[in-house]
CSV table of C-alpha atoms in Angstrom, one decimal:
chain,number,residue,atom,x,y,z
A,1039,MET,CA,-26.7,9.0,-14.7
A,1040,LEU,CA,-28.3,6.4,-12.8
A,1041,PHE,CA,-28.3,3.9,-15.9
A,1042,GLU,CA,-24.7,4.7,-16.2
A,1043,GLU,CA,-23.8,4.1,-12.5
A,1044,TYR,CA,-25.9,0.9,-12.6
A,1045,SER,CA,-24.0,-0.7,-15.8
A,1046,ASN,CA,-20.5,0.3,-14.0
A,1047,PHE,CA,-21.2,-1.8,-11.2
A,1048,ASP,CA,-21.2,-5.0,-13.7
A,1049,TYR,CA,-17.2,-4.5,-13.7
A,1050,LYS,CA,-15.9,-6.2,-10.6
A,1051,PHE,CA,-12.5,-5.1,-8.9
A,1052,PRO,CA,-10.0,-7.9,-8.6
A,1053,ASP,CA,-9.8,-9.1,-5.2
A,1054,PRO,CA,-6.6,-7.4,-3.4
A,1055,GLN,CA,-4.5,-9.3,-0.9
A,1056,TYR,CA,-3.4,-5.9,0.7
A,1057,LEU,CA,-3.1,-5.2,4.6
A,1058,GLY,CA,-5.7,-2.7,5.4
A,1059,ALA,CA,-7.6,-2.7,1.8
A,1060,LYS,CA,-11.1,-1.2,2.0
A,1061,HIS,CA,-12.8,-3.8,-0.2
A,1062,THR,CA,-14.6,-5.3,2.8
A,1063,HIS,CA,-16.1,-1.8,3.8
A,1064,LEU,CA,-17.2,-0.5,0.6
A,1065,ALA,CA,-20.9,-0.7,1.3
A,1066,TRP,CA,-20.6,1.0,4.6
A,1067,ILE,CA,-18.2,3.9,2.9
A,1068,LYS,CA,-20.7,4.2,0.1
A,1069,SER,CA,-23.5,5.0,2.5
A,1070,HIS,CA,-21.7,8.0,3.7
A,1071,ILE,CA,-20.9,9.5,0.4
A,1072,PRO,CA,-22.9,12.7,0.2
A,1073,LYS,CA,-25.2,13.5,-2.9
A,1074,LYS,CA,-24.2,15.9,-5.7
A,1075,VAL,CA,-20.6,14.7,-5.8
A,1076,LYS,CA,-19.1,15.2,-9.1
A,1077,THR,CA,-15.1,14.9,-8.6
A,1078,ALA,CA,-13.7,12.7,-5.7
A,1079,LEU,CA,-10.3,12.4,-4.7
A,1080,ASP,CA,-8.8,9.0,-3.4
A,1081,ALA,CA,-5.6,10.4,-1.5
A,1082,PHE,CA,-4.0,7.6,-0.2
A,1083,ALA,CA,-5.3,5.1,-2.6
A,1084,GLY,CA,-3.4,1.9,-2.0
A,1085,SER,CA,-5.2,-0.9,-3.4
A,1086,GLN,CA,-7.4,1.4,-5.5
A,1087,SER,CA,-10.8,-0.3,-4.4
A,1088,ILE,CA,-12.3,3.1,-3.3
A,1089,SER,CA,-11.3,4.7,-6.3
A,1090,PHE,CA,-12.8,1.8,-8.4
A,1091,LEU,CA,-15.9,2.6,-6.4
A,1092,PHE,CA,-15.8,6.1,-7.3
A,1093,LYS,CA,-15.2,5.2,-11.0
A,1094,GLN,CA,-18.2,2.9,-10.6
A,1095,MET,CA,-20.5,5.7,-9.3
A,1096,GLY,CA,-19.8,8.0,-12.4
A,1097,PHE,CA,-17.3,10.5,-10.5
A,1098,LYS,CA,-14.4,11.9,-12.0
A,1099,THR,CA,-11.9,10.3,-10.0
A,1100,ILE,CA,-8.5,11.6,-8.9
A,1101,THR,CA,-6.4,8.9,-7.2
A,1102,ASN,CA,-2.9,9.3,-5.6
A,1103,ASP,CA,-0.3,7.2,-3.7
A,1104,PHE,CA,3.1,8.0,-2.9
A,1105,LEU,CA,4.0,4.2,-3.6
A,1106,ASN,CA,4.6,3.7,-7.4
A,1107,PHE,CA,3.3,0.1,-7.4
A,1108,ASN,CA,0.1,1.5,-6.1
A,1109,HIS,CA,-0.1,4.3,-8.9
A,1110,GLN,CA,0.2,1.6,-11.5
A,1111,ILE,CA,-2.9,0.0,-10.3
A,1112,GLY,CA,-4.4,3.6,-10.6
A,1113,LEU,CA,-3.2,3.9,-14.2
A,1114,SER,CA,-4.4,0.5,-15.2
A,1115,LEU,CA,-7.9,0.5,-13.6
A,1116,ILE,CA,-8.8,4.1,-12.8
A,1117,GLU,CA,-7.3,6.2,-15.6
A,1118,ASN,CA,-7.4,3.7,-18.3
A,1119,ARG,CA,-10.5,3.6,-20.2
A,1120,GLU,CA,-9.9,0.6,-22.8
A,1121,GLU,CA,-6.4,-0.7,-23.1
A,1122,LYS,CA,-6.2,-4.3,-22.2
A,1123,ILE,CA,-3.4,-7.0,-22.3
A,1124,THR,CA,-3.9,-9.1,-25.6
A,1125,LYS,CA,-2.4,-12.3,-26.8
A,1126,GLY,CA,0.3,-10.2,-28.9
A,1127,ASP,CA,1.2,-8.2,-25.5
A,1128,LEU,CA,1.7,-11.6,-23.9
A,1129,ASP,CA,4.1,-12.7,-26.7
A,1130,ILE,CA,6.1,-9.5,-25.9
A,1131,LEU,CA,5.9,-9.8,-22.2
A,1132,PHE,CA,7.1,-13.7,-22.0
A,1133,ASN,CA,9.7,-13.6,-25.0
A,1134,GLU,CA,13.4,-13.9,-24.1
A,1135,ASN,CA,14.9,-10.4,-24.0
A,1136,HIS,CA,18.5,-11.0,-25.4
A,1137,ASN,CA,18.9,-7.4,-24.5
A,1138,SER,CA,18.2,-7.9,-20.6
A,1139,HIS,CA,21.6,-8.0,-19.2
A,1140,ASP,CA,20.7,-4.9,-17.0
A,1141,PHE,CA,17.6,-6.7,-15.7
A,1142,THR,CA,18.9,-8.9,-13.2
A,1143,LEU,CA,17.9,-7.3,-10.1
A,1144,ILE,CA,15.3,-10.0,-8.7
A,1145,GLU,CA,17.7,-12.9,-9.6
A,1146,ASP,CA,20.7,-11.1,-7.9
A,1147,VAL,CA,18.9,-9.8,-4.8
A,1148,TYR,CA,16.0,-12.1,-4.2
A,1149,THR,CA,16.9,-15.6,-5.3
A,1150,ASN,CA,16.3,-17.9,-2.3
A,1151,VAL,CA,14.7,-15.3,-0.3
A,1152,PHE,CA,11.4,-15.2,-1.8
A,1153,PHE,CA,11.7,-17.1,-5.1
A,1154,GLU,CA,13.8,-20.0,-6.7
A,1155,LYS,CA,16.0,-19.0,-9.4
A,1156,GLU,CA,13.9,-19.9,-12.1
A,1157,ASP,CA,10.9,-17.6,-11.0
A,1158,ALA,CA,13.4,-14.8,-10.2
A,1159,LYS,CA,15.1,-15.0,-13.7
A,1160,PHE,CA,11.4,-15.1,-15.4
A,1161,LEU,CA,10.7,-11.8,-13.3
A,1162,ASP,CA,13.5,-9.9,-14.5
A,1163,ASN,CA,13.1,-11.1,-18.3
A,1164,TYR,CA,9.3,-10.1,-17.9
A,1165,ARG,CA,10.3,-6.7,-16.4
A,1166,SER,CA,12.8,-5.9,-19.2
A,1167,ASN,CA,9.9,-6.3,-21.9
A,1168,ILE,CA,7.2,-4.2,-19.9
A,1169,GLN,CA,8.8,-1.1,-21.7
A,1170,LEU,CA,8.2,-2.8,-25.1
A,1171,LEU,CA,4.4,-2.6,-24.8
A,1172,SER,CA,3.0,0.2,-26.7
A,1173,ASN,CA,1.7,2.5,-24.1
A,1174,ILE,CA,1.5,3.4,-20.3
A,1175,TYR,CA,-1.8,1.6,-19.8
A,1176,LYS,CA,-0.8,-1.6,-21.2
A,1177,GLN,CA,2.5,-1.1,-19.1
A,1178,SER,CA,0.8,-0.4,-15.8
A,1179,LEU,CA,-1.5,-3.5,-16.4
A,1180,ALA,CA,1.5,-5.5,-16.7
A,1181,PHE,CA,2.9,-4.1,-13.6
A,1182,THR,CA,-0.4,-4.5,-11.8
A,1183,ILE,CA,-1.1,-8.2,-12.8
A,1184,MET,CA,2.6,-9.4,-12.1
A,1185,ASN,CA,2.7,-7.6,-8.7
A,1186,ARG,CA,-0.7,-9.2,-7.7
A,1187,SER,CA,0.8,-12.4,-8.8
A,1188,MET,CA,3.7,-11.9,-6.6
A,1189,THR,CA,1.4,-11.4,-3.4
A,1190,ARG,CA,-0.2,-14.6,-4.5
A,1191,LYS,CA,2.9,-16.5,-4.9
A,1192,VAL,CA,4.4,-15.6,-1.3
A,1193,THR,CA,2.7,-16.9,1.8
A,1194,MET,CA,0.6,-14.0,3.7
A,1195,GLY,CA,0.7,-11.9,0.5
A,1196,HIS,CA,3.6,-9.5,1.7
A,1197,PHE,CA,7.1,-9.2,2.0
A,1198,GLY,CA,7.8,-8.6,5.5
A,1199,HIS,CA,9.1,-12.1,6.3
A,1200,THR,CA,11.7,-14.7,5.3
A,1201,GLN,CA,9.3,-17.7,5.3
A,1202,ALA,CA,8.2,-17.8,1.6
A,1203,LEU,CA,10.4,-20.6,0.5
A,1204,LYS,CA,9.9,-22.6,3.6
A,1205,TYR,CA,6.2,-22.7,3.2
A,1206,ALA,CA,6.5,-23.3,-0.6
A,1207,ASN,CA,8.2,-26.5,0.2
A,1208,ASP,CA,5.9,-27.6,2.9
A,1209,PRO,CA,3.1,-30.1,1.7
A,1210,GLU,CA,0.5,-29.1,4.3
A,1211,ARG,CA,0.6,-25.3,3.5
A,1212,VAL,CA,0.7,-26.1,-0.2
A,1213,LYS,CA,-2.3,-28.2,0.2
A,1214,ARG,CA,-4.0,-24.9,1.7
A,1215,ASN,CA,-2.7,-22.7,-1.1
A,1216,ARG,CA,-1.5,-24.3,-3.9
A,1217,SER,CA,-0.1,-21.0,-5.4
A,1218,LEU,CA,3.0,-21.2,-3.1
A,1219,ALA,CA,4.4,-24.0,-5.2
A,1220,ARG,CA,3.1,-22.8,-8.5
A,1221,PRO,CA,5.4,-21.0,-11.2
A,1222,ILE,CA,4.4,-17.4,-11.1
A,1223,LYS,CA,3.8,-17.4,-15.0
A,1224,ASP,CA,1.0,-19.7,-14.4
A,1225,ILE,CA,-0.4,-17.5,-11.3
A,1226,PHE,CA,-0.2,-14.4,-13.8
A,1227,ILE,CA,-2.2,-16.3,-16.4
A,1228,ASP,CA,-4.9,-17.0,-14.2
A,1229,LEU,CA,-5.2,-13.6,-12.9
A,1230,LEU,CA,-5.0,-11.9,-16.3
A,1231,SER,CA,-8.8,-12.3,-17.3
A,1232,GLN,CA,-9.9,-10.5,-13.9
A,1233,TYR,CA,-8.0,-7.6,-14.5
A,1234,ASN,CA,-9.0,-7.1,-18.2
A,1235,GLN,CA,-12.4,-7.5,-17.4
A,1236,ALA,CA,-12.1,-4.7,-14.7
A,1237,VAL,CA,-11.3,-1.9,-17.3
A,1238,PHE,CA,-13.9,0.2,-18.4
A,1239,ASP,CA,-14.9,3.9,-19.2
A,1240,ASN,CA,-17.0,5.8,-17.0
A,1241,ASN,CA,-17.0,8.7,-19.4
A,1242,GLN,CA,-14.8,11.0,-17.3
A,1243,GLU,CA,-11.2,12.2,-17.4
A,1244,ASN,CA,-9.9,10.1,-14.4
A,1245,LYS,CA,-6.4,10.7,-13.2
A,1246,SER,CA,-3.7,8.9,-11.1
A,1247,TYR,CA,-1.1,10.5,-9.4
A,1248,ASN,CA,2.1,9.3,-7.7
A,1249,HIS,CA,3.1,11.8,-5.3
A,1250,ASN,CA,3.0,12.4,-1.5
A,1251,ILE,CA,-0.4,13.9,-0.9
A,1252,LEU,CA,0.9,17.1,0.6
A,1253,ASP,CA,2.6,17.9,-2.6
A,1254,ILE,CA,-0.3,17.2,-4.9
A,1255,ILE,CA,-3.3,18.6,-3.1
A,1256,PRO,CA,-2.2,22.4,-3.7
A,1257,GLN,CA,-2.4,21.4,-7.5
A,1258,ILE,CA,-6.0,20.0,-7.6
A,1259,ASP,CA,-9.1,22.0,-8.1
A,1260,ASN,CA,-12.8,21.3,-8.2
A,1261,VAL,CA,-12.9,18.6,-5.9
A,1262,ASP,CA,-16.3,17.7,-4.1
A,1263,LEU,CA,-15.3,14.9,-2.0
A,1264,ALA,CA,-11.7,13.6,-0.7
A,1265,TYR,CA,-11.4,10.3,0.8
A,1266,PHE,CA,-8.2,9.8,3.4
A,1267,ASP,CA,-7.2,6.6,4.2
A,1268,PRO,CA,-3.6,7.2,5.8
A,1269,PRO,CA,-1.6,4.6,7.2
A,1270,TYR,CA,-3.0,4.0,10.9
A,1271,CYS,CA,0.1,5.1,12.6
A,1272,ASN,CA,1.3,2.7,15.5
A,1273,SER,CA,-0.9,0.0,14.1
A,1274,HIS,CA,0.8,-1.8,11.0
A,1275,ALA,CA,1.6,1.4,9.1
A,1276,ASP,CA,5.0,0.4,7.9
A,1277,TYR,CA,3.8,-0.6,4.0
A,1278,GLN,CA,7.1,0.1,2.5
A,1279,SER,CA,8.4,-2.9,4.8
A,1280,PHE,CA,5.5,-5.2,3.9
A,1281,TYR,CA,5.5,-4.3,0.1
A,1282,HIS,CA,9.0,-3.1,-0.6
A,1283,LEU,CA,9.4,-5.9,-3.1
A,1284,LEU,CA,6.5,-4.8,-5.4
A,1285,GLU,CA,8.0,-1.1,-5.1
A,1286,THR,CA,11.6,-2.4,-5.8
A,1287,TYR,CA,10.3,-4.4,-8.9
A,1288,THR,CA,8.2,-1.5,-10.2
A,1289,GLU,CA,11.1,1.3,-9.7
A,1290,TYR,CA,14.1,-1.3,-10.3
A,1291,TRP,CA,16.2,0.6,-7.9
A,1292,LYS,CA,19.7,1.4,-9.1
A,1293,ASP,CA,20.4,3.7,-6.2
A,1294,LYS,CA,19.1,1.8,-3.0
A,1295,ASP,CA,20.7,-0.6,-0.6
A,1296,PHE,CA,19.0,-3.9,0.3
A,1297,ILE,CA,19.0,-4.4,3.9
A,1298,ASN,CA,18.2,-7.1,6.6
A,1299,GLY,CA,16.8,-10.7,5.9
A,1300,ILE,CA,14.0,-9.4,3.5
A,1301,LYS,CA,16.1,-7.2,1.4
A,1302,ARG,CA,14.0,-4.0,2.0
A,1303,TYR,CA,15.4,-0.9,0.2
A,1304,GLU,CA,17.0,1.9,2.0
A,1305,PRO,CA,16.5,4.5,2.3
A,1306,GLN,CA,12.8,4.4,2.5
A,1307,LYS,CA,10.4,7.1,1.0
A,1308,PHE,CA,9.0,9.6,3.2
A,1309,SER,CA,5.5,9.5,4.1
A,1310,GLY,CA,4.8,11.9,6.9
A,1311,PHE,CA,2.1,9.8,8.3
A,1312,ASP,CA,3.8,6.8,9.4
A,1313,LYS,CA,5.8,8.0,12.3
A,1314,LYS,CA,4.5,9.5,15.7
A,1315,LYS,CA,7.1,12.4,15.3
A,1316,ASP,CA,5.4,13.5,12.3
A,1317,VAL,CA,1.8,12.5,12.0
A,1318,ILE,CA,0.0,15.1,13.9
A,1319,ASN,CA,1.9,18.1,11.9
A,1320,SER,CA,1.4,15.9,8.5
A,1321,PHE,CA,-2.5,15.7,9.5
A,1322,ASP,CA,-2.9,19.4,10.2
A,1323,LYS,CA,-1.1,20.3,7.1
A,1324,LEU,CA,-3.0,17.9,5.1
A,1325,PHE,CA,-6.5,19.3,6.4
A,1326,LYS,CA,-5.3,22.8,6.1
A,1327,LEU,CA,-4.4,22.2,2.2
A,1328,SER,CA,-7.8,20.4,1.7
A,1329,GLN,CA,-10.2,22.9,3.6
A,1330,ASP,CA,-11.6,24.1,0.4
A,1331,ILE,CA,-12.7,20.7,-0.6
A,1332,PRO,CA,-16.3,20.7,1.0
A,1333,HIS,CA,-16.7,16.9,2.0
A,1334,TRP,CA,-14.1,14.6,3.5
A,1335,ILE,CA,-14.3,11.1,4.5
A,1336,ILE,CA,-11.5,9.6,6.5
A,1337,SER,CA,-10.9,6.0,7.3
A,1338,TYR,CA,-9.2,5.2,10.7
A,1339,ASN,CA,-8.7,2.7,13.4
A,1340,ASP,CA,-9.3,3.0,17.1
A,1341,ARG,CA,-5.9,1.7,17.9
A,1342,SER,CA,-4.0,4.2,16.0
A,1343,PHE,CA,-2.1,7.2,16.9
A,1344,PRO,CA,-3.3,10.0,17.5
A,1345,ILE,CA,-6.3,8.5,19.3
A,1346,VAL,CA,-9.7,9.2,17.9
A,1347,ASP,CA,-10.5,12.0,20.0
A,1348,ASP,CA,-7.5,13.9,19.1
A,1349,LEU,CA,-7.6,13.4,15.6
A,1350,LYS,CA,-11.6,14.5,15.8
A,1351,ASN,CA,-10.1,17.7,17.6
A,1352,ILE,CA,-7.6,18.4,14.8
A,1353,ILE,CA,-10.5,17.8,12.0
A,1354,SER,CA,-12.8,20.0,13.8
A,1355,LYS,CA,-10.4,23.2,13.3
A,1356,TYR,CA,-11.8,22.8,9.6
A,1357,LYS,CA,-14.9,20.8,9.4
A,1358,ASP,CA,-18.0,19.9,11.1
A,1359,VAL,CA,-17.5,15.9,11.8
A,1360,SER,CA,-19.3,13.1,12.9
A,1361,VAL,CA,-17.7,9.8,13.9
A,1362,GLU,CA,-18.9,6.3,12.9
A,1363,PHE,CA,-17.6,2.9,14.1
A,1364,LYS,CA,-17.8,-0.5,12.8
A,1365,SER,CA,-16.3,-3.4,15.1
A,1366,TYR,CA,-14.1,-6.3,13.8
A,1367,GLY,CA,-15.6,-9.5,15.0
A,1368,ASN,CA,-12.6,-11.6,13.7
A,1369,GLY,CA,-9.0,-10.7,13.1
A,1370,ARG,CA,-8.0,-9.8,9.4
A,1371,GLY,CA,-4.2,-8.6,9.9
A,1372,GLY,CA,-2.8,-5.0,9.1
A,1373,LYS,CA,-3.8,-1.7,9.8
A,1374,GLY,CA,-5.2,-2.4,13.3
A,1375,SER,CA,-7.9,-4.7,11.9
A,1376,VAL,CA,-7.7,-7.2,14.9
A,1377,ALA,CA,-10.6,-8.8,16.9
A,1378,GLY,CA,-11.9,-6.1,19.0
A,1379,SER,CA,-10.8,-3.2,17.5
A,1380,ARG,CA,-13.0,-0.8,15.4
A,1381,GLU,CA,-13.0,0.6,12.0
A,1382,VAL,CA,-13.5,4.3,12.2
A,1383,LEU,CA,-15.2,6.8,9.7
A,1384,PHE,CA,-14.9,10.5,10.3
A,1385,VAL,CA,-17.6,12.2,8.0
A,1386,CYS,CA,-16.9,15.7,7.6
A,1387,LYS,CA,-18.8,18.6,5.9
A,1388,PRO,CA,-18.4,22.2,5.7
A,1389,LYS,CA,-18.8,24.3,8.9
A,1390,LYS,CA,-22.3,26.0,9.2
A,1391,GLN,CA,-21.9,29.7,8.8
A,1392,ILE,CA,-24.2,31.5,11.4
A,1393,PHE,CA,-25.2,35.1,10.3
A,1394,PHE,CA,-28.2,37.4,11.4
A,1395,ASN,CA,-30.7,38.5,8.6
A,1396,ASN,CA,-32.5,42.0,9.0
A,1397,ASP,CA,-35.0,40.6,11.8
A,1398,LEU,CA,-32.1,39.4,13.7
A,1399,ASN,CA,-33.0,35.6,13.2
A,1400,LEU,CA,-30.2,33.1,13.2
A,1401,ILE,CA,-29.6,31.5,9.9
A,1402,GLY,CA,-27.2,28.6,9.2
A,1403,ASN,CA,-25.6,27.9,5.8
A,1404,GLU,CA,-23.3,25.4,4.6
A,1405,ARG,CA,-22.3,24.0,0.8
A,1406,PHE,CA,-24.5,21.3,-0.4
């Protein structure tokens, strides 16, 4: 096991450009993972950096995210054992699809919003060809790499603004980040090897899901550790506004309206964790459904709602919990990670069961 774990760390997770991604906290989080874990759940997987860590550690890894573009990362880098994008696959993806008349969504909606017409047409044609690849893992890699290419192409790496083309035509901005003015196909080709090289087999039956976590938890058994990284309510929690284009591209919506200057889809998917009116009940339901999972690690931020002490009180109904803090020295943006705020870990383990032996001595007991 030790040799396998060491060798798995030869594989490098491609650097994400995702608000609140935990790749900068991996060592800190890893230090709080209990021993004897065999199966781990990453419930709000986002960029999948924690799931990738679990996979590197040799765990059977179950990953979930309610947004499909994140699920595609899980399929391509967590569930996938060996499939990569080959030269033959590139020929399929880049070939002009003469039956692509149903694939004009990006050109119709996002030309002159995030892309010039040529890039928009390229994206539509590429999207029409993904379904021609031979299996879901190649398809998911095709989604994952192109979605990452779009965040490279657009300034600030998200789609919650309307400055993309303005900055792409600003020589000073382009001098600092030449990707703003490059064809998206070139960005994709640059990223391809990083993602292909991140595919590996940890000899486990890993699984990626695309559900609201409250729906999927009752269907999952024999999990030793659950990692919860929910949206930080009241602190940059609206991922569907920041990354709406990636979800639109993956789902290729036919039944949504596209609203306001950024052309975000409407109606949005229901999370339950990003609005004050829902979040406390959602946390309580999540913890109740997860109470048979012995260990939890919960990422949070001290500028979120509910406040740290209130969330600790909710957790304490189900687990013994300690709270760890890590301060941000510099603002990184997103999920409350600004200078002066603190990243929080709730490290949760089974409540001690106190009982008396025949000599009336108190004995404490807990699962590993």
